[in-house]
Amino acid sequence: MPNSTPHQYVLLRNGRVLDPSSNLDVTGDVLVANGVIEHAGAPLGDVRRDGDLVEIDCAGQVVSPGFVDVHCHLREPGREDVETIATGARAAAAGGFTAVCAMPNTDPVTDNQAAVGFIIRQAMRAAAARVYPIGAISVGQKGEALAEFGEMIGAGAVAVSDDGKPVASAQLMRTALEYARTFEIPVADHCEEPTLAKGGAMNEGVVSARLGLKGIPSEAEEIMVIRDILLARRTGGHVHLCHMSTRTSVELIRWGKDRNIRVTAEVCPHHLSLTEESVEGYNTNAKMNPPLRTAEDVEYLKQAVKDGTIDLVATDHAPHHYDEKEREFSDAPNGIIGLETALAVMVTNLVEPGIISYATLVDRMSCSPARIFHLPGGTLRRGSVADITVFDPAARWSVDPATFLSKGRNTPYAGMSLTGRATCTIVGGRIVYRLTS
Ligand SMILES: [Zn+2]
Ligand SMILES: [Zn+2]
């Protein structure tokens, strides 16, 4: 119900109110008044308000600050057949995300003020999850001239990235970090050394050898990780490393953080739950960049989410047309959709096995991304914007891509049984999604 009229008051009753940003974990109530959190915590008892009040029973559910995805691809403008800002924003809301950041590798590239403004207008019209544009680092993502950061930020961009393409030039990355520093925004990098990665279709290792596919060595990522960390140290800029996939990347990030260098990092649910083995049978829904790695890498990444070396979880939601994923493996495009499975993949693979708590899950999917990208939300503190996710931690469901609100169907989780599901998503006090079962 994306266009439901906002209620003046929303009262969420009897949920597990969980907000790591304010050390809150109690069974109680959350009251939203005119789009703002009025109360989060102990049960309120009798609540009477003049005006329109909707009450939702959240018994057995977790009520947390809304999830924030700092990395997704919404394909508009250019590929509205694959996803639009509206369908992406609705898919986000269905996954429990109250805000998403849209990467600029659209057609045309989001590299100027007008393009940023277009995304913001489309997002307003969709009236689902908030959509924050990320501007390109370089004009046309060509890796040559820096885009006009100031103008894009003025129009509403929250970060810069050439994601989809690596920033091959160390000099350009250095300048981007210096320039971004004056605006206090992160530079989000797709870490990939292009000469090593060239022509690769999956992780380089025993599986790629067996399948006869050209591999991408983990060093293609790690060389860029350490380059970016060293450039952040040199410039004082904030580098945010996208979709980390290897053990050594984790070790390098730890090295940087130990020295107080301004480096933050994200990991995607698929890199925490799947290995290169998923490619067996030339499954193009397991083809992504960076590629799925080894079980050892997955284990390290999980521990890095637990200990905070990896700051946050992002989806890298990347819808593709069915026909394109039907191509031969080496020619198929990279990427999978992720907005509607992220929570369940995290609960099933990290929380249920006891690796992280629900508080850590909420921190890595909400508080931390909001804080690192300087976005509203990520908290249930009184007076904050009422961006809230209600989820059923025990809901067991079978992934059926045909039911997704995203236009994308390219997911390796199809048919899998997962646990954990968003049941109600609230953006600025407005109910933008409710699970109907
Ligand atoms: Zn990327
Ligand atoms: Zn991406």
Coordinates of C-alpha atoms and ligand atoms in Angstrom, one line a residue:
M1 CA 0.0 0.0 0.0
P2 CA 2.6 2.6 -1.0
N3 CA 0.1 5.4 -1.4
S4 CA -1.7 5.0 1.9
T5 CA -2.4 8.3 3.6
P6 CA -0.3 8.9 6.6
H7 CA -1.8 8.4 10.0
Q8 CA -1.3 11.1 12.6
Y9 CA -0.4 8.5 15.2
V10 CA 0.9 5.0 14.9
L11 CA 1.2 2.8 18.0
L12 CA 3.2 -0.4 17.8
R13 CA 2.2 -2.5 20.7
N14 CA 4.0 -5.3 22.6
G15 CA 7.0 -5.8 20.3
R16 CA 10.6 -6.4 21.2
V17 CA 11.7 -2.8 20.9
L18 CA 15.3 -3.2 19.8
D19 CA 17.5 -0.1 19.1
P20 CA 21.3 -0.5 19.5
S21 CA 21.8 3.2 18.9
S22 CA 20.1 3.9 22.3
N23 CA 20.9 0.6 24.0
L24 CA 17.3 -0.3 24.0
D25 CA 16.0 -3.9 24.2
V26 CA 12.7 -4.3 26.0
T27 CA 9.3 -5.6 25.3
G28 CA 7.1 -2.6 25.0
D29 CA 5.6 0.0 22.7
V30 CA 6.6 2.6 20.1
L31 CA 4.4 5.6 19.5
V32 CA 4.8 7.7 16.4
A33 CA 3.3 11.2 16.3
N34 CA 3.2 13.2 13.0
G35 CA 6.0 11.3 11.5
V36 CA 8.3 11.5 14.5
I37 CA 9.2 9.0 17.3
E38 CA 7.4 10.2 20.4
H39 CA 8.1 7.1 22.6
A40 CA 10.1 3.9 22.2
G41 CA 10.4 1.5 25.2
A42 CA 8.3 0.5 28.1
P43 CA 4.6 -0.3 27.6
L44 CA 2.5 2.8 27.5
G45 CA -0.8 1.6 28.9
D46 CA -3.8 3.4 27.8
V47 CA -3.1 5.8 24.9
R48 CA -5.6 8.4 23.9
R49 CA -4.9 11.0 21.3
D50 CA -7.1 13.4 19.5
G51 CA -6.8 12.5 15.9
D52 CA -6.3 9.5 13.7
L53 CA -4.5 6.7 15.6
V54 CA -3.7 3.3 14.2
E55 CA -2.6 0.5 16.5
I56 CA -0.6 -2.5 15.4
D57 CA 0.0 -5.6 17.5
C58 CA 3.7 -6.5 17.3
A59 CA 3.7 -9.4 19.8
G60 CA 6.4 -11.9 18.9
Q61 CA 7.9 -9.3 16.5
V62 CA 11.0 -7.2 16.6
V63 CA 10.5 -3.4 16.3
S64 CA 13.7 -1.8 15.1
P65 CA 14.9 1.4 13.4
G66 CA 14.4 0.9 9.7
F67 CA 17.0 -0.8 7.6
V68 CA 19.2 1.3 5.4
D69 CA 20.8 -0.1 2.2
V70 CA 23.7 2.1 1.1
H71 CA 24.2 0.1 -2.1
C72 CA 21.6 -0.8 -4.7
H73 CA 21.0 -0.5 -8.4
L74 CA 17.6 0.8 -9.4
R75 CA 18.3 1.0 -13.2
E76 CA 16.3 4.1 -13.9
P77 CA 17.0 6.1 -16.0
G78 CA 17.9 3.8 -18.9
R79 CA 16.6 0.3 -18.0
E80 CA 13.1 0.8 -16.7
D81 CA 12.2 -2.6 -18.2
V82 CA 14.5 -4.1 -15.5
E83 CA 13.7 -1.9 -12.5
T84 CA 12.4 1.6 -11.8
I85 CA 13.0 3.8 -8.9
A86 CA 9.3 3.1 -7.9
T87 CA 9.6 -0.7 -8.1
G88 CA 12.9 -0.7 -6.4
A89 CA 11.6 1.5 -3.6
R90 CA 8.6 -0.8 -3.1
A91 CA 10.9 -3.9 -3.1
A92 CA 13.0 -2.1 -0.5
A93 CA 10.0 -1.5 1.7
A94 CA 8.9 -5.1 1.4
G95 CA 12.4 -6.2 2.5
G96 CA 12.2 -3.9 5.6
F97 CA 14.3 -1.1 4.1
T98 CA 13.2 2.4 4.9
A99 CA 16.0 4.0 2.9
V100 CA 18.2 2.9 0.0
C101 CA 21.1 4.6 -1.8
A102 CA 21.0 4.3 -5.6
M103 CA 24.2 3.8 -7.4
P104 CA 24.9 6.1 -10.4
N105 CA 25.7 3.6 -13.1
T106 CA 22.5 4.3 -14.9
D107 CA 22.0 5.4 -18.6
P108 CA 22.8 8.3 -18.6
V109 CA 25.1 8.2 -15.6
T110 CA 24.1 10.1 -12.5
D111 CA 27.0 12.5 -12.7
N112 CA 25.3 16.0 -12.5
Q113 CA 22.8 18.1 -10.6
A114 CA 19.9 17.5 -12.9
A115 CA 20.3 13.7 -12.9
V116 CA 20.4 13.7 -9.1
G117 CA 17.2 15.8 -9.0
F118 CA 15.4 13.4 -11.3
I119 CA 16.0 10.5 -9.0
I120 CA 14.8 12.5 -6.0
R121 CA 11.6 13.4 -7.8
Q122 CA 10.9 9.9 -8.9
A123 CA 11.5 8.6 -5.4
M124 CA 9.1 11.2 -4.0
R125 CA 6.4 10.1 -6.4
A126 CA 6.9 6.4 -5.5
A127 CA 6.3 7.2 -1.8
A128 CA 7.8 4.0 -0.6
A129 CA 11.3 3.6 0.9
R130 CA 13.4 6.8 0.8
V131 CA 15.9 6.8 -2.1
Y132 CA 19.1 8.8 -1.8
P133 CA 21.1 9.2 -5.0
I134 CA 24.8 8.5 -5.1
G135 CA 26.6 10.6 -7.7
A136 CA 29.4 9.4 -9.9
I137 CA 33.0 10.0 -9.1
S138 CA 34.0 10.7 -12.7
V139 CA 32.1 12.2 -15.6
G140 CA 30.2 9.4 -17.4
Q141 CA 32.0 7.0 -15.1
K142 CA 34.8 7.1 -17.6
G143 CA 37.6 7.3 -15.0
E144 CA 39.0 10.5 -16.5
A145 CA 37.6 13.8 -15.1
L146 CA 36.0 14.3 -11.7
A147 CA 32.3 15.0 -11.7
E148 CA 31.0 18.1 -10.0
F149 CA 30.6 16.8 -6.4
G150 CA 29.4 20.1 -5.0
E151 CA 26.5 20.5 -7.4
M152 CA 25.4 16.9 -7.0
I153 CA 25.5 17.1 -3.2
G154 CA 23.6 20.4 -3.4
A155 CA 20.9 18.5 -5.3
G156 CA 20.7 15.7 -2.7
A157 CA 23.5 13.2 -3.5
V158 CA 24.8 11.6 -0.3
A159 CA 28.1 10.0 -1.5
V160 CA 30.0 9.4 -4.7
S161 CA 30.9 6.2 -6.4
D162 CA 31.8 4.8 -9.8
D163 CA 30.4 1.4 -8.7
G164 CA 30.0 -1.0 -11.5
K165 CA 33.4 0.1 -12.6
P166 CA 36.6 0.3 -10.5
V167 CA 38.5 3.6 -10.2
A168 CA 41.5 2.3 -12.1
S169 CA 43.6 5.5 -11.7
A170 CA 45.1 5.9 -8.2
Q171 CA 45.6 9.6 -9.0
L172 CA 41.9 10.1 -9.7
M173 CA 41.0 8.2 -6.5
R174 CA 43.4 10.4 -4.5
T175 CA 41.8 13.6 -6.0
A176 CA 38.3 12.2 -5.3
L177 CA 39.1 11.6 -1.7
E178 CA 40.6 15.1 -1.3
Y179 CA 37.6 16.7 -2.9
A180 CA 35.0 14.6 -1.1
R181 CA 36.6 15.4 2.2
T182 CA 35.6 19.1 1.8
F183 CA 32.0 17.9 1.7
E184 CA 32.4 15.2 4.4
I185 CA 30.9 12.5 2.2
P186 CA 32.2 9.0 1.7
V187 CA 33.8 7.9 -1.6
A188 CA 32.4 4.4 -2.2
D189 CA 34.7 2.2 -4.2
H190 CA 34.2 -0.9 -6.2
C191 CA 37.5 -2.5 -5.5
E192 CA 38.8 -4.3 -8.6
E193 CA 42.2 -4.1 -10.2
P194 CA 41.1 -4.3 -13.8
T195 CA 44.1 -6.0 -15.4
L196 CA 43.9 -8.9 -12.9
A197 CA 40.1 -9.2 -13.1
K198 CA 39.9 -8.9 -16.9
G199 CA 37.8 -11.6 -18.6
G200 CA 37.1 -13.4 -15.3
A201 CA 33.7 -14.9 -14.7
M202 CA 34.0 -16.4 -11.2
N203 CA 36.5 -16.8 -8.3
E204 CA 39.9 -18.1 -9.4
G205 CA 40.4 -21.5 -7.8
V206 CA 39.7 -25.2 -8.0
V207 CA 36.1 -24.7 -9.0
S208 CA 36.9 -22.3 -11.9
A209 CA 39.6 -24.8 -13.0
R210 CA 37.1 -27.6 -13.0
L211 CA 34.5 -25.7 -14.8
G212 CA 37.0 -24.3 -17.3
L213 CA 36.0 -20.7 -16.5
K214 CA 38.5 -17.8 -16.3
G215 CA 38.8 -16.8 -12.7
I216 CA 39.2 -13.5 -10.8
P217 CA 41.9 -13.8 -8.1
S218 CA 41.1 -12.4 -4.7
E219 CA 44.1 -10.1 -5.1
A220 CA 42.2 -8.1 -7.7
E221 CA 40.0 -6.9 -4.8
E222 CA 42.8 -6.8 -2.1
I223 CA 45.2 -4.7 -4.1
M224 CA 42.5 -2.0 -4.5
V225 CA 41.5 -2.3 -0.8
I226 CA 45.0 -1.5 0.4
R227 CA 45.5 1.2 -2.3
D228 CA 42.3 2.9 -1.1
I229 CA 43.3 2.6 2.6
L230 CA 46.7 4.1 1.9
L231 CA 45.1 7.0 -0.1
A232 CA 42.6 7.6 2.7
R233 CA 45.5 7.9 5.0
R234 CA 47.3 10.3 2.7
T235 CA 44.3 12.5 2.1
G236 CA 42.3 12.3 5.3
G237 CA 39.3 11.4 3.1
H238 CA 36.7 8.8 4.0
V239 CA 36.8 5.7 1.8
H240 CA 34.0 3.2 1.9
L241 CA 34.8 -0.1 0.5
C242 CA 31.9 -1.8 -1.3
H243 CA 31.0 -5.5 -1.2
M244 CA 34.0 -7.0 0.4
S245 CA 34.5 -10.7 -0.4
T246 CA 37.9 -12.0 0.8
R247 CA 39.7 -12.9 4.0
T248 CA 42.7 -10.7 3.2
S249 CA 40.4 -7.7 2.6
V250 CA 39.1 -8.1 6.1
E251 CA 42.7 -8.2 7.4
L252 CA 43.7 -5.1 5.5
I253 CA 40.6 -3.2 6.7
R254 CA 41.5 -4.2 10.3
W255 CA 45.1 -2.9 9.6
G256 CA 43.6 0.4 8.5
K257 CA 41.2 0.8 11.3
D258 CA 43.9 0.0 13.9
R259 CA 45.7 3.1 12.5
N260 CA 42.6 5.3 12.7
I261 CA 42.5 5.7 8.9
R262 CA 39.0 6.7 7.7
V263 CA 38.0 3.4 6.1
T264 CA 34.6 1.8 6.4
A265 CA 33.4 -1.4 4.6
E266 CA 30.3 -3.3 3.6
V267 CA 29.5 -6.9 2.9
C268 CA 26.6 -8.3 1.0
P269 CA 24.3 -11.1 2.3
H270 CA 25.3 -13.4 -0.7
H271 CA 29.0 -13.2 0.2
L272 CA 28.0 -14.2 3.8
S273 CA 26.0 -17.2 2.7
L274 CA 27.2 -18.7 -0.6
T275 CA 30.5 -20.0 -2.0
E276 CA 32.0 -20.5 -5.4
E277 CA 30.4 -23.9 -5.3
S278 CA 27.1 -22.2 -6.1
V279 CA 28.4 -21.7 -9.6
E280 CA 28.4 -25.4 -10.3
G281 CA 26.1 -26.2 -13.2
Y282 CA 27.0 -22.8 -14.7
N283 CA 24.3 -21.2 -12.6
T284 CA 24.2 -17.6 -13.8
N285 CA 22.3 -16.5 -10.7
A286 CA 25.5 -17.2 -8.8
K287 CA 27.5 -14.9 -11.1
M288 CA 28.4 -11.7 -9.5
N289 CA 31.2 -9.2 -9.1
P290 CA 33.1 -9.6 -6.9
P291 CA 32.5 -13.3 -7.3
L292 CA 31.4 -15.7 -4.6
R293 CA 34.6 -16.9 -2.9
T294 CA 35.6 -19.9 -0.7
A295 CA 34.1 -21.2 2.6
E296 CA 37.1 -19.8 4.4
D297 CA 36.4 -16.3 3.1
V298 CA 32.8 -16.6 4.1
E299 CA 33.8 -17.6 7.6
Y300 CA 36.1 -14.6 7.9
L301 CA 33.5 -12.2 6.6
K302 CA 31.0 -13.5 9.2
Q303 CA 33.4 -12.9 12.0
A304 CA 34.2 -9.4 10.6
V305 CA 30.5 -8.6 10.7
K306 CA 30.4 -9.8 14.3
D307 CA 33.5 -7.9 15.5
G308 CA 32.6 -4.7 13.4
T309 CA 35.7 -4.8 11.1
I310 CA 33.0 -4.8 8.4
D311 CA 30.7 -1.9 9.4
L312 CA 27.5 -2.7 7.6
V313 CA 25.5 -5.0 5.4
A314 CA 24.4 -3.7 1.9
T315 CA 22.5 -5.6 -0.8
D316 CA 24.2 -4.6 -4.1
H317 CA 20.6 -5.3 -5.4
A318 CA 21.3 -5.7 -9.2
P319 CA 18.2 -6.6 -11.3
H320 CA 18.8 -8.0 -14.7
H321 CA 16.4 -9.1 -17.5
Y322 CA 15.6 -12.8 -17.6
D323 CA 17.0 -13.2 -21.1
E324 CA 20.3 -11.6 -20.2
K325 CA 20.8 -14.1 -17.3
E326 CA 19.9 -16.9 -19.7
R327 CA 23.0 -16.4 -21.7
E328 CA 26.1 -18.6 -21.5
F329 CA 27.8 -18.2 -18.2
S330 CA 30.8 -16.2 -19.3
D331 CA 28.6 -13.8 -21.2
A332 CA 25.8 -13.3 -18.6
P333 CA 25.8 -10.1 -16.7
N334 CA 27.0 -9.9 -13.0
G335 CA 24.7 -9.5 -10.1
I336 CA 21.6 -10.6 -8.2
I337 CA 18.7 -8.9 -6.6
G338 CA 18.8 -8.7 -2.8
L339 CA 16.3 -6.2 -1.3
E340 CA 13.6 -8.8 -0.5
T341 CA 15.9 -11.6 0.8
A342 CA 18.6 -9.7 2.7
L343 CA 17.0 -9.9 6.2
A344 CA 16.1 -13.6 5.9
V345 CA 19.6 -14.5 4.5
M346 CA 21.1 -12.7 7.5
V347 CA 18.9 -14.2 10.1
T348 CA 19.2 -17.7 8.6
N349 CA 23.0 -17.6 8.1
L350 CA 24.2 -15.4 11.0
V351 CA 21.7 -15.0 13.7
E352 CA 20.2 -18.5 13.9
P353 CA 23.6 -20.3 14.0
G354 CA 24.5 -18.0 16.9
I355 CA 27.2 -15.9 15.2
I356 CA 25.6 -12.5 15.7
S357 CA 22.7 -11.3 17.9
Y358 CA 19.6 -9.5 16.7
A359 CA 21.1 -6.3 18.1
T360 CA 24.2 -6.7 15.9
L361 CA 22.0 -7.5 12.9
V362 CA 20.0 -4.3 13.5
D363 CA 23.2 -2.3 14.0
R364 CA 24.8 -3.5 10.8
M365 CA 21.6 -3.1 8.7
S366 CA 20.3 0.1 10.2
C367 CA 22.2 2.2 12.8
S368 CA 25.7 1.8 11.2
P369 CA 24.8 2.5 7.6
A370 CA 22.7 5.6 8.6
R371 CA 25.6 6.9 10.8
I372 CA 28.3 6.2 8.2
F373 CA 26.4 7.8 5.3
H374 CA 25.1 10.6 7.5
L375 CA 21.4 9.8 6.8
P376 CA 18.3 10.4 8.9
G377 CA 17.0 7.3 10.6
G378 CA 18.9 4.4 12.1
T379 CA 17.5 5.1 15.6
L380 CA 14.3 5.1 17.6
R381 CA 15.4 8.0 19.8
R382 CA 12.6 10.4 20.8
G383 CA 12.3 13.1 18.2
S384 CA 13.9 11.2 15.4
V385 CA 12.2 10.6 12.1
A386 CA 9.9 7.6 12.3
D387 CA 11.6 5.2 10.0
I388 CA 10.8 1.8 11.5
T389 CA 11.0 -1.9 10.5
V390 CA 8.9 -4.5 12.2
F391 CA 10.0 -8.0 11.5
D392 CA 9.1 -11.5 12.5
P393 CA 12.3 -13.2 13.5
A394 CA 10.8 -16.7 13.4
A395 CA 8.8 -16.5 10.2
R396 CA 9.8 -19.4 7.9
W397 CA 9.1 -18.8 4.3
S398 CA 10.0 -20.2 0.9
V399 CA 11.6 -17.8 -1.6
D400 CA 9.4 -17.4 -4.6
P401 CA 10.7 -14.7 -6.9
A402 CA 7.4 -14.5 -8.7
T403 CA 6.0 -12.7 -5.7
F404 CA 8.7 -10.1 -5.4
L405 CA 7.9 -6.4 -5.8
S406 CA 11.2 -5.9 -7.6
K407 CA 11.0 -6.4 -11.4
G408 CA 14.1 -8.6 -11.0
R409 CA 13.8 -12.3 -10.6
N410 CA 17.6 -13.1 -10.7
T411 CA 18.2 -14.7 -7.3
P412 CA 20.2 -17.7 -6.2
Y413 CA 17.8 -18.2 -3.2
A414 CA 14.8 -19.2 -5.3
G415 CA 13.1 -22.2 -3.7
M416 CA 15.1 -21.9 -0.5
S417 CA 13.5 -22.0 2.9
L418 CA 14.6 -19.0 5.0
T419 CA 13.8 -17.5 8.4
G420 CA 12.9 -13.9 9.2
R421 CA 10.6 -11.5 7.4
A422 CA 9.6 -7.9 7.5
T423 CA 6.0 -7.5 8.4
C424 CA 5.6 -3.8 8.5
T425 CA 7.7 -0.9 7.2
I426 CA 7.1 2.7 8.2
V427 CA 8.7 5.7 6.6
G428 CA 8.3 9.1 8.2
G429 CA 5.3 7.7 10.1
R430 CA 3.6 6.4 7.0
I431 CA 3.0 2.7 6.6
V432 CA 4.6 1.9 3.3
Y433 CA 4.5 -1.9 3.5
R434 CA 2.5 -4.6 5.4
L435 CA 2.9 -8.3 4.9
T436 CA -0.4 -9.8 4.1
S437 CA -0.4 -13.6 4.6
Ligands
ZN1 ZN 30.4 -3.0 -7.4
ZN2 ZN 27.0 -2.5 -7.1

